[in-house]
PDB file of C-alpha atoms in Angstrom:
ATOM      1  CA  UNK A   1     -34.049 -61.042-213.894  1.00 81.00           C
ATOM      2  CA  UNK A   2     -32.496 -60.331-210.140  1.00 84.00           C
ATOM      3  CA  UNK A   3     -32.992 -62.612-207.471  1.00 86.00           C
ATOM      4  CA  UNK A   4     -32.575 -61.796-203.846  1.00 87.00           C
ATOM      5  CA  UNK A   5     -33.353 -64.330-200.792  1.00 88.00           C
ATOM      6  CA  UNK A   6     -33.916 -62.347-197.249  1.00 89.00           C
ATOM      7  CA  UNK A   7     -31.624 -62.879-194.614  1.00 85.00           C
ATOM      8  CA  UNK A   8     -33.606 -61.045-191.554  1.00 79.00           C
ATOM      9  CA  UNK A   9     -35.340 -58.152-192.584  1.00 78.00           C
ATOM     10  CA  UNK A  10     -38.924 -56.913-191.849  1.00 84.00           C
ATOM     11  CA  UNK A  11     -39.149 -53.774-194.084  1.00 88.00           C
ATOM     12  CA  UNK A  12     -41.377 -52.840-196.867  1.00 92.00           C
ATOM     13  CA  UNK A  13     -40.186 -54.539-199.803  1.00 92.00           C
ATOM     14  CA  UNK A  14     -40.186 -51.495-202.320  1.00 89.00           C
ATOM     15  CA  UNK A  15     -37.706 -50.351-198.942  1.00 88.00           C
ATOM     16  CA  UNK A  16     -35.820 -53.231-198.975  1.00 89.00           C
ATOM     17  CA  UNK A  17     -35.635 -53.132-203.238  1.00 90.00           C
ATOM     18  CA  UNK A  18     -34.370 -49.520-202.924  1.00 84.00           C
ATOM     19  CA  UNK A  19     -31.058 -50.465-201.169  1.00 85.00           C
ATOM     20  CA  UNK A  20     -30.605 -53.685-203.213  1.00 85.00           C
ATOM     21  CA  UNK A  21     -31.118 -51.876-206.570  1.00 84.00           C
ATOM     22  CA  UNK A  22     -29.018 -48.557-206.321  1.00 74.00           C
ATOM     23  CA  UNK A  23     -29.279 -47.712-209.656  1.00 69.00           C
ATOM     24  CA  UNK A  24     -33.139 -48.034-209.553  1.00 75.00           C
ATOM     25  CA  UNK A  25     -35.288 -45.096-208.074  1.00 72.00           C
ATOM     26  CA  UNK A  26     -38.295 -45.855-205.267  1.00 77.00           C
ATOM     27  CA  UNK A  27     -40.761 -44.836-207.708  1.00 74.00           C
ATOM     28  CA  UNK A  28     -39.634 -47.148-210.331  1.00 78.00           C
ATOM     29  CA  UNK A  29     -39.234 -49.824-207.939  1.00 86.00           C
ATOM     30  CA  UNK A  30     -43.155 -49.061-207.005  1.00 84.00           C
ATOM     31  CA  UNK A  31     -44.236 -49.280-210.382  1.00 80.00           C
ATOM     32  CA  UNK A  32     -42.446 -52.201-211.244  1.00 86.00           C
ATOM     33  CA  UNK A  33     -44.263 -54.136-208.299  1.00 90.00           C
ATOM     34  CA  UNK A  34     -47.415 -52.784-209.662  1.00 87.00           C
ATOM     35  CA  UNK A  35     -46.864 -53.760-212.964  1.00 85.00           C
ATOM     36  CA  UNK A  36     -46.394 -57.270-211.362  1.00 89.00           C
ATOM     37  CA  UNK A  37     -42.391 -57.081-211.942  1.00 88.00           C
ATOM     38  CA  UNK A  38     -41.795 -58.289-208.535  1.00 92.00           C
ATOM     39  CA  UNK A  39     -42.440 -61.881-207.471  1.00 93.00           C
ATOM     40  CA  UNK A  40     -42.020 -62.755-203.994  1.00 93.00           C
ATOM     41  CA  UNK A  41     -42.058 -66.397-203.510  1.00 93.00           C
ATOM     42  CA  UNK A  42     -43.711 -66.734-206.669  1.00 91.00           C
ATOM     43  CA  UNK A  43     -46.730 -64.410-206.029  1.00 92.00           C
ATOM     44  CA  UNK A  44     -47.589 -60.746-206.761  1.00 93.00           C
ATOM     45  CA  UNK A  45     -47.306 -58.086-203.301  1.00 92.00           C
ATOM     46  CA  UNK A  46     -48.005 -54.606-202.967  1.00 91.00           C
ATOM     47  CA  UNK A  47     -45.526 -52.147-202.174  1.00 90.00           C
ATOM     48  CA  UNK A  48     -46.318 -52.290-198.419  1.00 91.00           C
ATOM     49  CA  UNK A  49     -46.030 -56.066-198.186  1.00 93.00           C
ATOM     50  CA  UNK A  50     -42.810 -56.363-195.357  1.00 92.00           C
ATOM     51  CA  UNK A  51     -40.137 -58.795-196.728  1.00 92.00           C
ATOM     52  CA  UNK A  52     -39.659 -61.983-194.071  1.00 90.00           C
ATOM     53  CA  UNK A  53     -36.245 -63.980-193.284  1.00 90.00           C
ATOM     54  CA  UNK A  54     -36.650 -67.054-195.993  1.00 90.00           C
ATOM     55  CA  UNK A  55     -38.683 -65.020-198.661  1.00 92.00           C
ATOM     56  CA  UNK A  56     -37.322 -65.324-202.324  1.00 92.00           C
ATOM     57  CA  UNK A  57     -37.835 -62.331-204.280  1.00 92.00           C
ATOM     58  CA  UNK A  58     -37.264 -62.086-208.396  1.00 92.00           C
ATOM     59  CA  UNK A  59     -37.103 -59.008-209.753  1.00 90.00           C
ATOM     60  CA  UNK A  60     -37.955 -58.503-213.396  1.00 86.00           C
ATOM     61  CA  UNK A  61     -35.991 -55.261-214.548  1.00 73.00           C
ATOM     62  CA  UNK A  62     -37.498 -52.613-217.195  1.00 67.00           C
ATOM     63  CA  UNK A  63     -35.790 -52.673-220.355  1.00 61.00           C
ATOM     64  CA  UNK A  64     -35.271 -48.619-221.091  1.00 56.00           C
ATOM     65  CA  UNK A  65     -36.797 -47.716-224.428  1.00 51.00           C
ATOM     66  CA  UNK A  66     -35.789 -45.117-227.360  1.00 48.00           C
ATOM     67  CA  UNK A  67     -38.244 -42.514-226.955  1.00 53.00           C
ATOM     68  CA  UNK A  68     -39.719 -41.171-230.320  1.00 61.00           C
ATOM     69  CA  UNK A  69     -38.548 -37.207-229.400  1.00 70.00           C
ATOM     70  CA  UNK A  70     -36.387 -36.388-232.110  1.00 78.00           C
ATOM     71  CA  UNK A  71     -32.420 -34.862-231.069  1.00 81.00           C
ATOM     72  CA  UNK A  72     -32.703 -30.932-232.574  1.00 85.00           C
ATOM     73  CA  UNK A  73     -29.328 -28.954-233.070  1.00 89.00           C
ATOM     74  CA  UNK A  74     -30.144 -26.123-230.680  1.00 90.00           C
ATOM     75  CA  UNK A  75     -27.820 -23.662-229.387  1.00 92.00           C
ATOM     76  CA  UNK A  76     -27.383 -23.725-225.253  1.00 93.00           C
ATOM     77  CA  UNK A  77     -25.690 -21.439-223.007  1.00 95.00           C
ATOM     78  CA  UNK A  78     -23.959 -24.544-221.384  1.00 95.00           C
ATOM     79  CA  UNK A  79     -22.963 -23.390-217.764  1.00 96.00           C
ATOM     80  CA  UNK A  80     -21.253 -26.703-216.756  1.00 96.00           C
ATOM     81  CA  UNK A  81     -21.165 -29.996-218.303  1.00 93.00           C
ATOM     82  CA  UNK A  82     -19.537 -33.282-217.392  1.00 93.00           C
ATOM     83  CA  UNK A  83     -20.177 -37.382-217.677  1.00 90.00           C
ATOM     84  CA  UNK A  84     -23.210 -37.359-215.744  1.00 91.00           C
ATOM     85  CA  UNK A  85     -24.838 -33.736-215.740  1.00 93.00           C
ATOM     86  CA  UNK A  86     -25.398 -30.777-217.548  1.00 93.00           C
ATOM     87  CA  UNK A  87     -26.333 -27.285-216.359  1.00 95.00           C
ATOM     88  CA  UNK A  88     -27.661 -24.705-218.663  1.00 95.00           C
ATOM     89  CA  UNK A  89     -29.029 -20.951-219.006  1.00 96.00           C
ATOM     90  CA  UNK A  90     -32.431 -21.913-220.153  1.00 95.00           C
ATOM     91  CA  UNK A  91     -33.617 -18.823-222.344  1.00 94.00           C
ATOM     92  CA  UNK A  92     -37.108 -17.052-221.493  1.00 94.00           C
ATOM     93  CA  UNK A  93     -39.479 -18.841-223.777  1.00 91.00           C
ATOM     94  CA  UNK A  94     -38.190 -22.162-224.586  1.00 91.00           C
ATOM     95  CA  UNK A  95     -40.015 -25.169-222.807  1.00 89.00           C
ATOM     96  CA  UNK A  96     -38.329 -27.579-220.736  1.00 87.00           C
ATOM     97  CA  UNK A  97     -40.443 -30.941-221.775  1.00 79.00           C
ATOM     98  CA  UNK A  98     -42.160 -31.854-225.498  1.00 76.00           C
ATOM     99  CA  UNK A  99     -45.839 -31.862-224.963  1.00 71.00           C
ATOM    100  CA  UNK A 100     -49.285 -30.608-226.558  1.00 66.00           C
ATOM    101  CA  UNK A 101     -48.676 -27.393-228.388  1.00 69.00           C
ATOM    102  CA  UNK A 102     -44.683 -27.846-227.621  1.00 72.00           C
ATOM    103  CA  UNK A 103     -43.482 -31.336-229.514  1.00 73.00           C
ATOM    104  CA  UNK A 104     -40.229 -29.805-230.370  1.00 82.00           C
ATOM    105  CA  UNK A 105     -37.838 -27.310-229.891  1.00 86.00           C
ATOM    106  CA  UNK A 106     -37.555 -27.808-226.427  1.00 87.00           C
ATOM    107  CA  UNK A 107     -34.543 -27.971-224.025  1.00 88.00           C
ATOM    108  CA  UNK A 108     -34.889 -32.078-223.875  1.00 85.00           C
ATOM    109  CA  UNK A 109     -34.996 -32.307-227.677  1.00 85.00           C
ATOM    110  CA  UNK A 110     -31.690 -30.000-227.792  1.00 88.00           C
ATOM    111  CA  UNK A 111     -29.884 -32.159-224.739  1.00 86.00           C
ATOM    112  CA  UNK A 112     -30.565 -35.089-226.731  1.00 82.00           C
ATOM    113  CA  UNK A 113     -28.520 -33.788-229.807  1.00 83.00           C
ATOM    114  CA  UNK A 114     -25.438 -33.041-226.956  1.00 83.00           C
ATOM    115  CA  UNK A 115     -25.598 -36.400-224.509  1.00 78.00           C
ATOM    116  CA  UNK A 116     -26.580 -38.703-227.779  1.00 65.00           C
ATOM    117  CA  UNK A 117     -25.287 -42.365-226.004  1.00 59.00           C
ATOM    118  CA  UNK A 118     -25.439 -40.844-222.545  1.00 59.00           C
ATOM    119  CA  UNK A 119     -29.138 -40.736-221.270  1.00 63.00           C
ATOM    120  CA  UNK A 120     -31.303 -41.550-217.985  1.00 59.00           C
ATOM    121  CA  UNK A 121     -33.377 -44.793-218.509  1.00 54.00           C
ATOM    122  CA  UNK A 122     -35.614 -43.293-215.339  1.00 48.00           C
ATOM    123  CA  UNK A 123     -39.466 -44.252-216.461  1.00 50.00           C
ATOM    124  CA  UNK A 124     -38.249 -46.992-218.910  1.00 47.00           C
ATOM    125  CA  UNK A 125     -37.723 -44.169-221.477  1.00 50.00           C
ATOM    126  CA  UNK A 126     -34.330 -43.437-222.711  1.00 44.00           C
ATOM    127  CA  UNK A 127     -34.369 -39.449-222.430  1.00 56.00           C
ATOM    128  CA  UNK A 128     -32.082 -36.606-220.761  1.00 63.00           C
ATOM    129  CA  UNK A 129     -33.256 -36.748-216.509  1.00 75.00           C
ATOM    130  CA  UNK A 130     -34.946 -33.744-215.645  1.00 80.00           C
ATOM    131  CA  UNK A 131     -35.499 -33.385-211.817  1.00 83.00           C
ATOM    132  CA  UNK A 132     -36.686 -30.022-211.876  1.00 84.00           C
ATOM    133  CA  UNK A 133     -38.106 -27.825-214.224  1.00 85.00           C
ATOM    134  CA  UNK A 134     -38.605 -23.946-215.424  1.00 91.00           C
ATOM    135  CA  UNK A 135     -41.655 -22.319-216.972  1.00 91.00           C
ATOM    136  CA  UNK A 136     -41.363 -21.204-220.679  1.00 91.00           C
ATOM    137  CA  UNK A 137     -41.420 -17.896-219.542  1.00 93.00           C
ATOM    138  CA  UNK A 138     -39.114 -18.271-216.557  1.00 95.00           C
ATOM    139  CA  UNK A 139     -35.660 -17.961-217.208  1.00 96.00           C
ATOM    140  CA  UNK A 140     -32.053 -19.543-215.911  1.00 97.00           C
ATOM    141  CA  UNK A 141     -30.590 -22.703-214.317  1.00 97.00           C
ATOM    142  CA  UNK A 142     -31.468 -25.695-214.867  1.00 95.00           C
ATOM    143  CA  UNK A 143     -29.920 -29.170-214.218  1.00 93.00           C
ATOM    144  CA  UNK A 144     -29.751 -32.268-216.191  1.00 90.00           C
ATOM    145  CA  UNK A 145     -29.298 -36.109-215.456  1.00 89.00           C
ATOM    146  CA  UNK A 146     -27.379 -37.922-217.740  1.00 85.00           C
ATOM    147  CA  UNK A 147     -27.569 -40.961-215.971  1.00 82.00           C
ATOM    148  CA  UNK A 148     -30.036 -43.305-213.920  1.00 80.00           C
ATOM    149  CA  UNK A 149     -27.525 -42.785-210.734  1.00 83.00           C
ATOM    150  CA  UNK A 150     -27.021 -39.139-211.285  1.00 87.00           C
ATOM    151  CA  UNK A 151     -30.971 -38.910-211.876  1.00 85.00           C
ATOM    152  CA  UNK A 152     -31.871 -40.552-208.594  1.00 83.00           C
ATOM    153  CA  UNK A 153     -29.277 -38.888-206.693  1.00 88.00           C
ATOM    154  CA  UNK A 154     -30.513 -35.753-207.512  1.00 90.00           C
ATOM    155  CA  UNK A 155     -33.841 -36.509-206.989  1.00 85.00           C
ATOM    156  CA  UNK A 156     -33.313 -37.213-203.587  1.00 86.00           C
ATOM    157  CA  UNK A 157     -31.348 -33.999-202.812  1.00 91.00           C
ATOM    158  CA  UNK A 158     -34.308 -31.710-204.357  1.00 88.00           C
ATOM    159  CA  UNK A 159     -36.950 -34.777-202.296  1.00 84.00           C
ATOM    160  CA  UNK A 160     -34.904 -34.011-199.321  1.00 87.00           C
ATOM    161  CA  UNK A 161     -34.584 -30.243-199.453  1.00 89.00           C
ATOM    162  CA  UNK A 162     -30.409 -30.549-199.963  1.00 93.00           C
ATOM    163  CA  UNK A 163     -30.627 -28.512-203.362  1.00 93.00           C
ATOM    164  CA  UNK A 164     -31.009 -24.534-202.593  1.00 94.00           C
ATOM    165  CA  UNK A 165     -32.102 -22.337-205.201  1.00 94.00           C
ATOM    166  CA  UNK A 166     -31.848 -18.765-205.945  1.00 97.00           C
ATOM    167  CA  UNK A 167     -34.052 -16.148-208.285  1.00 98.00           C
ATOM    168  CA  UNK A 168     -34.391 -13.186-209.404  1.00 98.00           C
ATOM    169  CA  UNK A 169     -37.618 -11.577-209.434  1.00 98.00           C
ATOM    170  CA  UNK A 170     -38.848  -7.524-210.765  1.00 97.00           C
ATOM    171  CA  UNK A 171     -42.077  -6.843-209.095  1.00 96.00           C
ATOM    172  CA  UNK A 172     -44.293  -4.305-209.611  1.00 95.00           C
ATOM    173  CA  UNK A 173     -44.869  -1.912-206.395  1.00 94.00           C
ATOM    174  CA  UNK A 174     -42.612  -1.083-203.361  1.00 96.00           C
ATOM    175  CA  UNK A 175     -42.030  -4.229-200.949  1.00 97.00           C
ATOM    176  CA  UNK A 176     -41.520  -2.509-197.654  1.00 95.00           C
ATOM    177  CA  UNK A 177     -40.459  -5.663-195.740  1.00 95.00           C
ATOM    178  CA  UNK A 178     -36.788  -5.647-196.111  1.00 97.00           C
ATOM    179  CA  UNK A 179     -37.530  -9.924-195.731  1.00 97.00           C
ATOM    180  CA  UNK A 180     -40.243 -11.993-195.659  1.00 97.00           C
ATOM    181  CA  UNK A 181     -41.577 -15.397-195.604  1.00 98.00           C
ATOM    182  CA  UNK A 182     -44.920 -16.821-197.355  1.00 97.00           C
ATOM    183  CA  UNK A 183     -46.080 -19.899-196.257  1.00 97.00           C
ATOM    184  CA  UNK A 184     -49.324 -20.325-197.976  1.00 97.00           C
ATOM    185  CA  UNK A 185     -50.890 -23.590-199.676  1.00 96.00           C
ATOM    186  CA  UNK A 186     -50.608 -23.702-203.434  1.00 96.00           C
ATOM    187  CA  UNK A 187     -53.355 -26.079-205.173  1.00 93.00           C
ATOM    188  CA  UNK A 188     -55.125 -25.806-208.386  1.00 91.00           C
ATOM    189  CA  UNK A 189     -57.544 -22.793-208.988  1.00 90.00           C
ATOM    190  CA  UNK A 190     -61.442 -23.556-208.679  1.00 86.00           C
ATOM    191  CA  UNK A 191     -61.959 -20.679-210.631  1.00 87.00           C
ATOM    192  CA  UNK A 192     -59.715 -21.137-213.702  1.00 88.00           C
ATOM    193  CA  UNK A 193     -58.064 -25.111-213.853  1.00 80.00           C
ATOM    194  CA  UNK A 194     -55.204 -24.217-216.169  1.00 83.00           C
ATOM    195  CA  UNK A 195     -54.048 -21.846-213.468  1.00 90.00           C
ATOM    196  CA  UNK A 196     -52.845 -22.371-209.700  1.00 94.00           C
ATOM    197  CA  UNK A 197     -54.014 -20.131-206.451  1.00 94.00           C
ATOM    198  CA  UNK A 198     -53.727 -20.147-202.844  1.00 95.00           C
ATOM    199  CA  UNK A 199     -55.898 -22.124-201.190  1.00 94.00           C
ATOM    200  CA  UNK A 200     -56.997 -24.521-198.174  1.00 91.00           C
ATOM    201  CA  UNK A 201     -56.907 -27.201-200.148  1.00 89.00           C
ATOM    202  CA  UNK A 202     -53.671 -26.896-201.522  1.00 93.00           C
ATOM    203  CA  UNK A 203     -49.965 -28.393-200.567  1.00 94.00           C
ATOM    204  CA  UNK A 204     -47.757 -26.375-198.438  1.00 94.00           C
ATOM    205  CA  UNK A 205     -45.854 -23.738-200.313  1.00 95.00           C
ATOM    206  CA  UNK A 206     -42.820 -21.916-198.970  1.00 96.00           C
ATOM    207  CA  UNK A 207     -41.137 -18.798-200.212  1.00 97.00           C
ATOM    208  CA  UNK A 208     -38.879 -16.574-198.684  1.00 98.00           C
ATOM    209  CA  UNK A 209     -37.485 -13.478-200.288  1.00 98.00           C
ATOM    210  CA  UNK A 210     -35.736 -10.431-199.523  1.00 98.00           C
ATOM    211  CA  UNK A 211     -34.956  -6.718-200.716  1.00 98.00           C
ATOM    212  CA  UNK A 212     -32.638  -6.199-203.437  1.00 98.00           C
ATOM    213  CA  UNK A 213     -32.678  -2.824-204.506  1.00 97.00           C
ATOM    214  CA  UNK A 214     -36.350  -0.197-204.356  1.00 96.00           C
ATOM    215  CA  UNK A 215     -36.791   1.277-207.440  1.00 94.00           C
ATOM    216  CA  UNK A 216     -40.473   3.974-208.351  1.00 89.00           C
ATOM    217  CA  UNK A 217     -42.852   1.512-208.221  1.00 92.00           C
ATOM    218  CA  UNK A 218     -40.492  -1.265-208.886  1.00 95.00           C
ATOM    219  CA  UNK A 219     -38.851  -3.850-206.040  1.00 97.00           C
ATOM    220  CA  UNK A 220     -36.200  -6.619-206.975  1.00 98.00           C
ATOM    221  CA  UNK A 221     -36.248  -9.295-204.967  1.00 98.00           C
ATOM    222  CA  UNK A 222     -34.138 -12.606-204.426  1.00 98.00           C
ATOM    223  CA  UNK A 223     -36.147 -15.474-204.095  1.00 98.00           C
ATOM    224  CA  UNK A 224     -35.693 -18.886-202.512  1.00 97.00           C
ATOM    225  CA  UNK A 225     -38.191 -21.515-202.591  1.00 94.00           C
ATOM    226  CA  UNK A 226     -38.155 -24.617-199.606  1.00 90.00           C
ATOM    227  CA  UNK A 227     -40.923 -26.240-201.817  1.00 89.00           C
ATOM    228  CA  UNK A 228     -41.137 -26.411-205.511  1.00 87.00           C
ATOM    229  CA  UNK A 229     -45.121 -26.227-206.262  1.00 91.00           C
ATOM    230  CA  UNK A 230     -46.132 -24.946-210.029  1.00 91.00           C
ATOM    231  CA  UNK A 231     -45.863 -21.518-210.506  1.00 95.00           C
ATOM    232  CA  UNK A 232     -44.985 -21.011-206.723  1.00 96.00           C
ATOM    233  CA  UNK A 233     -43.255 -17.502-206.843  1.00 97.00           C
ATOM    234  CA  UNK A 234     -45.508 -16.265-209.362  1.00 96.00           C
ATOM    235  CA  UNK A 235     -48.267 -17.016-207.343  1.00 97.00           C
ATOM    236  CA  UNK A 236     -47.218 -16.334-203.995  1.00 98.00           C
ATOM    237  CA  UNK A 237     -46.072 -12.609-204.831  1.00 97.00           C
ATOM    238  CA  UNK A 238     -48.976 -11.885-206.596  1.00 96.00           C
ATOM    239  CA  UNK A 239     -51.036 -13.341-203.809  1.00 96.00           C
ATOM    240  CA  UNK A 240     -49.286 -10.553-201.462  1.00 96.00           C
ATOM    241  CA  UNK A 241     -49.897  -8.066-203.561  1.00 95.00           C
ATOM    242  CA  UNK A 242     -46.157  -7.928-205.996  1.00 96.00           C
ATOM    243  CA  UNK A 243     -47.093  -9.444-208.886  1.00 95.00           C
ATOM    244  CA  UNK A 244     -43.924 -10.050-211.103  1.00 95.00           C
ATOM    245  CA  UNK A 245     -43.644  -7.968-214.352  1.00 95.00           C
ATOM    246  CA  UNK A 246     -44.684  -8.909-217.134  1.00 92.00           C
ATOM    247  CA  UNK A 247     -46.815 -12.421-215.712  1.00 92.00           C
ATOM    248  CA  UNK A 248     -49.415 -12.445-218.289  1.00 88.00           C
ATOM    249  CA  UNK A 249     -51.302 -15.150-216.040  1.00 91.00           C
ATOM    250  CA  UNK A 250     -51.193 -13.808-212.106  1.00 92.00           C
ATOM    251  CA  UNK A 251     -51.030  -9.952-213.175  1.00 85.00           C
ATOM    252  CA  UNK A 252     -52.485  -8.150-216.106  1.00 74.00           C
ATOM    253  CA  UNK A 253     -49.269  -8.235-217.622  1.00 64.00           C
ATOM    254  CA  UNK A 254     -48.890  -4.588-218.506  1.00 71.00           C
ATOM    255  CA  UNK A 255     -45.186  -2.749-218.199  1.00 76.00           C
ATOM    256  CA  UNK A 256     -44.154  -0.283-219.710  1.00 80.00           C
ATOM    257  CA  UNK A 257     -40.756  -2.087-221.192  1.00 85.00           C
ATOM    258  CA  UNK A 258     -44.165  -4.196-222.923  1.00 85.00           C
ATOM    259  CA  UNK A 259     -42.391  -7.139-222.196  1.00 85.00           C
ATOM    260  CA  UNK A 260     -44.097 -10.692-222.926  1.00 83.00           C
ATOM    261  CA  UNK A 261     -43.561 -13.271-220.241  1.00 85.00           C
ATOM    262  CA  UNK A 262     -42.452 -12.658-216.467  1.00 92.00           C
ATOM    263  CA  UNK A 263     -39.419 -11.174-215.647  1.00 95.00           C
ATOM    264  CA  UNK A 264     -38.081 -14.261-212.736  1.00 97.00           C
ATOM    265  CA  UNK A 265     -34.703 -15.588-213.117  1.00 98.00           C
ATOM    266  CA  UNK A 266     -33.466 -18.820-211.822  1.00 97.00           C
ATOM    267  CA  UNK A 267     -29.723 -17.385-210.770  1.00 97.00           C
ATOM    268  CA  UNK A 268     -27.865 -20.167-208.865  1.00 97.00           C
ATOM    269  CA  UNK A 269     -27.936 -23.696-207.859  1.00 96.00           C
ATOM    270  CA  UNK A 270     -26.463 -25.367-204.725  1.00 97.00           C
ATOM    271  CA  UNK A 271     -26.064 -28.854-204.649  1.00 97.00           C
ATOM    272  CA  UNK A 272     -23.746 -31.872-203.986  1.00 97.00           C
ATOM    273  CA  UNK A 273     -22.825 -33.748-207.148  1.00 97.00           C
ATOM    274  CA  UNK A 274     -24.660 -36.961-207.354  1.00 93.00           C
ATOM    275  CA  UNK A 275     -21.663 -38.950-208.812  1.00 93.00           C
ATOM    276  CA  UNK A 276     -18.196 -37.853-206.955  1.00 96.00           C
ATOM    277  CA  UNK A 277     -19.689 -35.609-203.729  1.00 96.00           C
ATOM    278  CA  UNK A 278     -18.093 -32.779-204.596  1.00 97.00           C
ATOM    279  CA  UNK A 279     -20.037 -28.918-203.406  1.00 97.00           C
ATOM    280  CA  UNK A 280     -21.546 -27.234-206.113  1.00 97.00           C
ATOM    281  CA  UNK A 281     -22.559 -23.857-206.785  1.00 98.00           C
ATOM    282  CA  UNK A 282     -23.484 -22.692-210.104  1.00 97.00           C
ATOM    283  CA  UNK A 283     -24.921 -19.255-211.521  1.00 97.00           C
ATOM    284  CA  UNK A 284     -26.305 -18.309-214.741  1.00 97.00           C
ATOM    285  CA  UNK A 285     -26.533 -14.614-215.721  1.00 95.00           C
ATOM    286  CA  UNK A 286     -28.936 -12.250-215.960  1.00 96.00           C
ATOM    287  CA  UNK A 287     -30.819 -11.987-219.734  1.00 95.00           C
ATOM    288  CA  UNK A 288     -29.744  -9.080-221.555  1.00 94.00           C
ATOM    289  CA  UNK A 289     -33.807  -7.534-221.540  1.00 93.00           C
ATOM    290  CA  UNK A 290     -33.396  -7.850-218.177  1.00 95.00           C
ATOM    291  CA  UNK A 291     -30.232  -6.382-217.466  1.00 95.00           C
ATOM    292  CA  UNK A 292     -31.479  -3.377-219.624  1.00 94.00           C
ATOM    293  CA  UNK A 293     -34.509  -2.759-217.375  1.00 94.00           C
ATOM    294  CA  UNK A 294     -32.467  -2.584-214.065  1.00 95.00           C
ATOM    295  CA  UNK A 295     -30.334  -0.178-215.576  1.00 95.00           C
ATOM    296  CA  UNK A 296     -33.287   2.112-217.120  1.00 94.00           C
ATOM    297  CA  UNK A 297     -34.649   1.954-213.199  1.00 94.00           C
ATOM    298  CA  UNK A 298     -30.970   2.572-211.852  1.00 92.00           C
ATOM    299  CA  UNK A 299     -30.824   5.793-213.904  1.00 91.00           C
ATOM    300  CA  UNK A 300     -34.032   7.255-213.148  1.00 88.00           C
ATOM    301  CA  UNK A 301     -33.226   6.665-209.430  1.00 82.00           C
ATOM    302  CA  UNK A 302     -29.807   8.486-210.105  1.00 79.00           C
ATOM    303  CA  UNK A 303     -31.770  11.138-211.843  1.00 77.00           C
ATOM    304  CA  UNK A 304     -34.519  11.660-209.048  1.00 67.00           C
TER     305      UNK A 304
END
């Protein structure tokens, strides 16, 4: 239990609970006022209840639990790793977070096995921070918390638009905009609900891209993303008309390499580290499929 008496404030108390609990996340702080975890001179508030000189506040913290995921031994292509993240080359195919269909053999059940002691409490569950995420079929960079501050610092940087990150996409058909921007809302389809689409009633969606290299009937792009809505690039390209090879969802999926899953990359990260400030920038290389299909484009371009 915390206690805190107000000198002269008159701010939202889940505000006023962020500052005084660093190590504590907004969100939590919500849902522990919610869940009635937050007294303030002895009675229950909502989140948008302003905190006045002479109030008493007790704070009743959440105890993290052991999550029942199991730690698997599975081999990582570990970019960076230190005391409170780690940065890996997810593999196309592997998914990020256990759920229905996927209970193991994800990324979080394999960072478990590596931090073992060191784990975010974020959620009141004792399990590796993720605060963003890949498709399966997507691969690349990825960052992990290993720690409630790291977790919440970086949570804020991606919130606050501070984290910049790069793809790499292959798209069927010739781009002819050497750069581009799509700003178009991304919600959930009317049509199909296990799939997302551009519509009115969606949440603003921002990607910007540019020209790599023009192959016959093929266009690499880079891609960088202001907002991170499911499925974003995938939809967006397809939405203009460059539907990403091999996106068995958003395109019919055919290519002729027949490969399964769509060929976007998650290249680099930019970011400030949440624990000593330092710049970051961290890149993950292309997979080898993928490497293989530029260079069976390159050479037919060499040989036309």
């Amino acid at each position: 239990m915390k206690y805190f008496e107000v000198e002269n404030e008159n701010k939202r108390i889940d505000a006023y609970l962020s500052e005084k609990l660093e190590d504590t996340s907004r969100v939590a702080i919500q849902r522990l006022i919610a869940n009635g975890k937050v007294l303030v001179n002895g009675k229950t508030v909502k989140s948008s209840y302003k905190v006045q000189a002479g109030d008493k506040i007790e704070v009743e913290e959440e105890i993290p639990v052991e999550v029942s995921l199991k730690a698997q031994e599975i081999p990582l292509d570990i970019i960076y790793e230190d005391n409170d993240i780690i940065v890996v080359n997810k593999t196309k195919g592997m998914v990020v977070h256990p759920a229905n269909g996927n209970p193991d053999g994800t990324l979080v059940n394999a960072i478990m096995a590596i931090c073992k002691d060191s784990l975010s409490g974020i959620g009141g569950e004792i399990r590796p921070g993720i605060v963003h995420r890949l498709d399966k079929d997507t691969s690349g960079i990825i960052i992990v918390a290993k720690n409630d501050k790291a977790h919440i610092n970086l949570s804020e940087q991606i919130k606050d638009h501070k984290v910049k990150k790069t793809y790499i996409a292959l798209v069927r058909g010739i781009v002819k905009e050497n750069e581009a921007t799509i700003n178009m809302p991304i919600g959930r389809s009317e049509k199909d609900r296990k799939k997302m689409a551009v519509t009115k009633k969606g949440k603003e969606a921002i990607t910007h891209f540019k020209v790599l290299q023009r192959y016959d009937n093929y266009t690499l792009l880079q891609v960088n993303i202001e907002t991170g809505r499911t499925h974003q690039i995938r939809v967006h390209l397809s939405q203009i008309g460059y539907p990403i090879v091999g996106d068995e969802v958003y395109s019919n999926g055919k290519n002729e390499w027949n490969v399964k899953g769509q060929c976007l990359h998650a290249k680099s990260l930019e970011f400030t580290h949440p624990i000593t400030g330092e710049k970051m920038y961290l890149e993950a290389k292309l997979p080898e499929y993928f490497e293989n299909m530029l260079k069976d484009l390159e050479n037919r371009k060499r040989q036309d």
